[in-house]
C-alpha positions as a printed NumPy array, in Angstrom:
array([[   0.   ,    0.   ,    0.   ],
       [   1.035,    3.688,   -0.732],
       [   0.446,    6.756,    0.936],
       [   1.253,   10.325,    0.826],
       [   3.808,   11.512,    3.406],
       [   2.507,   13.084,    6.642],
       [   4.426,   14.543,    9.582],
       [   2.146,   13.667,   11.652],
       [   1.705,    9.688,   12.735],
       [  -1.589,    7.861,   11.238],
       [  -3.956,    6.126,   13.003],
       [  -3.768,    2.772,   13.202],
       [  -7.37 ,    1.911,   13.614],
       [  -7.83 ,    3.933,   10.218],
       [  -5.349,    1.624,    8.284],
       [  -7.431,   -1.206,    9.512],
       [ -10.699,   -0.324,    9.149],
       [ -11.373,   -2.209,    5.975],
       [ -14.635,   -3.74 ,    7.516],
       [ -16.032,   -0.548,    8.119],
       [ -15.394,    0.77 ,    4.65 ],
       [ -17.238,   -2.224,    2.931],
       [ -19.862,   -2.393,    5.395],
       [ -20.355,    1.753,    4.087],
       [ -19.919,    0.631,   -0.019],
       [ -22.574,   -2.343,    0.692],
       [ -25.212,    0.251,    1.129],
       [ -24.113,    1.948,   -2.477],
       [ -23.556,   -0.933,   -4.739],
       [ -23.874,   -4.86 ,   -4.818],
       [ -20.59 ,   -6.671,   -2.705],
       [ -19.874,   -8.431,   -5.471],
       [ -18.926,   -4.92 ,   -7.586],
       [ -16.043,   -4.624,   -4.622],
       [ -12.196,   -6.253,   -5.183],
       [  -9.705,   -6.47 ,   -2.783],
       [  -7.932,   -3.381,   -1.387],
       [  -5.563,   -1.48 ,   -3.3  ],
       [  -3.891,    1.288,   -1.298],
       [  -4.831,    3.339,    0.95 ],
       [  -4.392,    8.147,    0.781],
       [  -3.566,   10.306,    3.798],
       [  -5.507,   13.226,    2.995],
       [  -4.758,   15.   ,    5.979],
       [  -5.911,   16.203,    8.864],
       [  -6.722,   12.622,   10.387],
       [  -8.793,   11.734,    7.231],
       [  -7.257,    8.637,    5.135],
       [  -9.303,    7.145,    1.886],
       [  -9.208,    3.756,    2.001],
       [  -9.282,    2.443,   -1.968],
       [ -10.752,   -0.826,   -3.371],
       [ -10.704,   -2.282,   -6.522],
       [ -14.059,   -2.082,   -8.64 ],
       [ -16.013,   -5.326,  -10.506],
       [ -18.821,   -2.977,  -11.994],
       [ -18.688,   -3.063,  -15.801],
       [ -18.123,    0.201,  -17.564],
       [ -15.764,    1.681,  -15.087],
       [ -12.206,   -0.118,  -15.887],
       [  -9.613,    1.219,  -14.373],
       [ -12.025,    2.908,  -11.186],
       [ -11.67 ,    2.44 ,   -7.619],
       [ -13.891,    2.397,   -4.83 ],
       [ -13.069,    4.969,   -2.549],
       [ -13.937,    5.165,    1.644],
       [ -13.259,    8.189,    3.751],
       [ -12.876,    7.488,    7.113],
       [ -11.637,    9.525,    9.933],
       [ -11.138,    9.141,   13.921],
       [ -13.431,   11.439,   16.476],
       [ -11.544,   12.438,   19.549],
       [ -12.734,    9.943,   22.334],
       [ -14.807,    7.861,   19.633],
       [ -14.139,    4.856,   17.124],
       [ -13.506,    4.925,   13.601],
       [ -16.346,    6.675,   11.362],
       [ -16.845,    6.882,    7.522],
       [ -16.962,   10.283,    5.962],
       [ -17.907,    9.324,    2.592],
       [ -17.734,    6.682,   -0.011],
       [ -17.755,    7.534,   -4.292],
       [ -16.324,    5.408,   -7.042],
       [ -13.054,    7.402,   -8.269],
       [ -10.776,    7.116,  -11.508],
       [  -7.538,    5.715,  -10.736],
       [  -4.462,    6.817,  -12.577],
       [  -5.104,    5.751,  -16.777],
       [  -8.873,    5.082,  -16.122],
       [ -11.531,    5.748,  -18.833],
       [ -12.657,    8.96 ,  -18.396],
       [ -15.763,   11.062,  -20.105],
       [ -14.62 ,   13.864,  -22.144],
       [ -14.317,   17.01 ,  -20.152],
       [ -17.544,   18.927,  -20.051],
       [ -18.651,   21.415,  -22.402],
       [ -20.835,   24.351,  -22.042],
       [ -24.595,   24.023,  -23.627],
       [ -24.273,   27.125,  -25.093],
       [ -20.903,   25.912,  -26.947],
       [ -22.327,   22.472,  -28.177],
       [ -25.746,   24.658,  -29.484],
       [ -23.488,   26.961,  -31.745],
       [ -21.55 ,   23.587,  -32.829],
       [ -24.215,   22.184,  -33.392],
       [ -26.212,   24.95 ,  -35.299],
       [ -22.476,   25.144,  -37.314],
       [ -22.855,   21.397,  -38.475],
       [ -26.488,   22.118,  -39.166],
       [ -25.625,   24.806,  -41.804],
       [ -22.967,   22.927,  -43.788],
       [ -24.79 ,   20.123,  -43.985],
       [ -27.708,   22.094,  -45.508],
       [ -24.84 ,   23.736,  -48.071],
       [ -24.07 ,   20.242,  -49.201],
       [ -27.473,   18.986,  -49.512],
       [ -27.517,   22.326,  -51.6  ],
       [ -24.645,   21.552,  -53.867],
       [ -25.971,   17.912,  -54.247],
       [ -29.441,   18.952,  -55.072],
       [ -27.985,   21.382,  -58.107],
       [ -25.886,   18.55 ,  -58.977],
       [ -28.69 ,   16.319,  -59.551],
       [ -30.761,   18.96 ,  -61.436],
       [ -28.   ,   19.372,  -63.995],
       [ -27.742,   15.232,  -64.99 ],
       [ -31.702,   15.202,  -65.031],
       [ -31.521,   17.81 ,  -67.343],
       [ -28.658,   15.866,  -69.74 ],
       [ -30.6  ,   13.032,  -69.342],
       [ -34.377,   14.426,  -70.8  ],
       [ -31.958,   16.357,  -73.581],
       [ -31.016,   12.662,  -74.455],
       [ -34.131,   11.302,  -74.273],
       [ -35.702,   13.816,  -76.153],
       [ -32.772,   12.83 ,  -79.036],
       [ -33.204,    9.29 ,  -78.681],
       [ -37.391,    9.923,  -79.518],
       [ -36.323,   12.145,  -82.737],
       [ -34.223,    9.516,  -84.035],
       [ -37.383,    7.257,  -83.235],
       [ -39.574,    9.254,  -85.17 ],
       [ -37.403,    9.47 ,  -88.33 ],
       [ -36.761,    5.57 ,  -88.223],
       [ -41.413,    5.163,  -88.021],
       [ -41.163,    7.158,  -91.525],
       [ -38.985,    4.858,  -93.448],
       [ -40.991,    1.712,  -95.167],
       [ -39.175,   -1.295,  -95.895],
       [ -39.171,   -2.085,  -99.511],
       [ -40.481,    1.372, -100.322],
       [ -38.748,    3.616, -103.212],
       [ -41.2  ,    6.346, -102.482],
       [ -39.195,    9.414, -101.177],
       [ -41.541,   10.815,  -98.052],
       [ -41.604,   14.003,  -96.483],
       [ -42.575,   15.792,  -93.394],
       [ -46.561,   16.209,  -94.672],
       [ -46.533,   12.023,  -95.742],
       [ -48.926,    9.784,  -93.369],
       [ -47.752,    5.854,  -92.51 ],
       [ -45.582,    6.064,  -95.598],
       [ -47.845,    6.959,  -98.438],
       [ -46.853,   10.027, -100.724],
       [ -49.637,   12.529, -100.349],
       [ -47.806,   14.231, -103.906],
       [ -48.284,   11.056, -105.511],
       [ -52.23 ,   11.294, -104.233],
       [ -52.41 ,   14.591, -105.553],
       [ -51.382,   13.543, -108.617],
       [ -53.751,   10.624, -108.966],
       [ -56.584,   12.812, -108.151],
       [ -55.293,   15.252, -111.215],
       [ -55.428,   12.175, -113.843],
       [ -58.976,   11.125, -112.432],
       [ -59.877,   14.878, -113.018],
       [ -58.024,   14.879, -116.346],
       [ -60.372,   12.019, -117.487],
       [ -63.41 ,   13.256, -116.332],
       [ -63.312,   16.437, -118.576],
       [ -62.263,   14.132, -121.306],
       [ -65.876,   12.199, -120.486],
       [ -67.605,   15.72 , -120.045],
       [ -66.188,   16.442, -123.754],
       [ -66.98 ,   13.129, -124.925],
       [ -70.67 ,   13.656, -124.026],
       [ -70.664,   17.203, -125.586],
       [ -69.35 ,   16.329, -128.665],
       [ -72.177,   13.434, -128.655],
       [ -74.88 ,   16.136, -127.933],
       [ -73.836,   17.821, -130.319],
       [ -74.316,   14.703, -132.98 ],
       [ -77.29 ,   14.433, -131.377],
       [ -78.247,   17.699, -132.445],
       [ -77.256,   18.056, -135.842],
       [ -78.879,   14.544, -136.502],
       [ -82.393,   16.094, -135.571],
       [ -81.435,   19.389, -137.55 ],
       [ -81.114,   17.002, -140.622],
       [ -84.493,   15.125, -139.688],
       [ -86.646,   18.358, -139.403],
       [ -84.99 ,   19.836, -142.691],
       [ -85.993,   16.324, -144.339],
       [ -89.573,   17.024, -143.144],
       [ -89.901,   20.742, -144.01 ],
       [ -88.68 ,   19.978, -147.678],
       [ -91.479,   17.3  , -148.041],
       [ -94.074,   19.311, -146.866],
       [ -92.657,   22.261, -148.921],
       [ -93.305,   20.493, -152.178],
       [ -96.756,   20.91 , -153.856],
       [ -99.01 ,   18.076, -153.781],
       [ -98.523,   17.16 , -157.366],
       [ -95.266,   16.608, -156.464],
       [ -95.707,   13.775, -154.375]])
């Protein structure tokens, strides 16, 4: 056991009183959480910490720790028990105002927003690329529907599923064609028409025109 120097002799009874001190931690914390003893500490002024070693998980490297100091004319007495890092224990991180973990916080808060930002705009562009493509990819579609396999016809812009609307235009001009060809036909057979009954009522005049002793 260690101690820290004192010019003033220690008490035996304090050394000692290692019954006392668990009896005290028993009313804290299970026995079982208490080792042997380690050392004792003179703190001075009659007062010596007696230290124990510590079972509890999640403190390694801790010690259970029992003031205990003598009353003139009385027995041994406990001043106060705690569970205390030893040297090269695990220790918390120190402790840091709420005000300094809010603006840390609020910090952390902002530049995460600027790269959800920059992420965001990021994404915007390559949706943009990506409708420019598609809207390429469904012009190239387009001009493929207009091509007929097998067909010589050359199509343009105004043609529907492949047929030449010129070449329709030009059918329609041939049947026109022909029908004025018919309407002349039947004109020029009125007109037979007519000059045969001309003949037929000239005929007639000229036979009633001669005198009866004619006949």
């Amino acid at each position: 056991m260690t101690s820290t120097p004192e010019s003033a002799p220690l008490d035996e009874r304090l050394l000692t009183a290692h019954d006392l001190a668990r009896a005290a931690l028993a009313e804290v914390t299970p026995a079982a959480t208490v080792g042997d003893p380690v050392d004792y500490i003179d703190e001075g002024d009659g007062v010596v910490s007696l230290r124990f070693s510590n079972r509890l998980p999640g403190y390694p490297g801790w010690l259970w720790t029992v003031s205990v100091a003598v009353v003139a004319d009385a027995e041994p007495t406990v001043l106060e028990v705690e569970l205390l890092p030893a040297v090269g224990a695990l220790l918390a991180p120190d402790w840091t105002p709420w005000a300094v973990r809010l603006a840390e916080y609020q910090a952390a808060q902002a530049t995460s927003e600027d790269d959800d930002s920059d992420e965001s705009d990021d994404t915007d562009d390559l949706e943009d690329d990506d409708e420019d493509e598609d809207e390429d990819d469904d012009s190239d579609d387009d001009s493929d529907d207009d091509y007929v396999e097998g067909s010589t016809a050359v199509t343009h812009a105004g043609d529907v599923d492949g047929v030449d609307i010129d070449a329709l235009d030009d059918s329609d001009e041939d049947d026109s064609d022909d029908e004025d060809s018919d309407d002349d036909d039947s004109d020029d057979d009125d007109a037979d028409d007519d000059d045969a009954d001309d003949d037929s009522d000239s005929d007639e005049e000229s036979v009633h025109d001669e005198a009866p002793n004619e006949r």
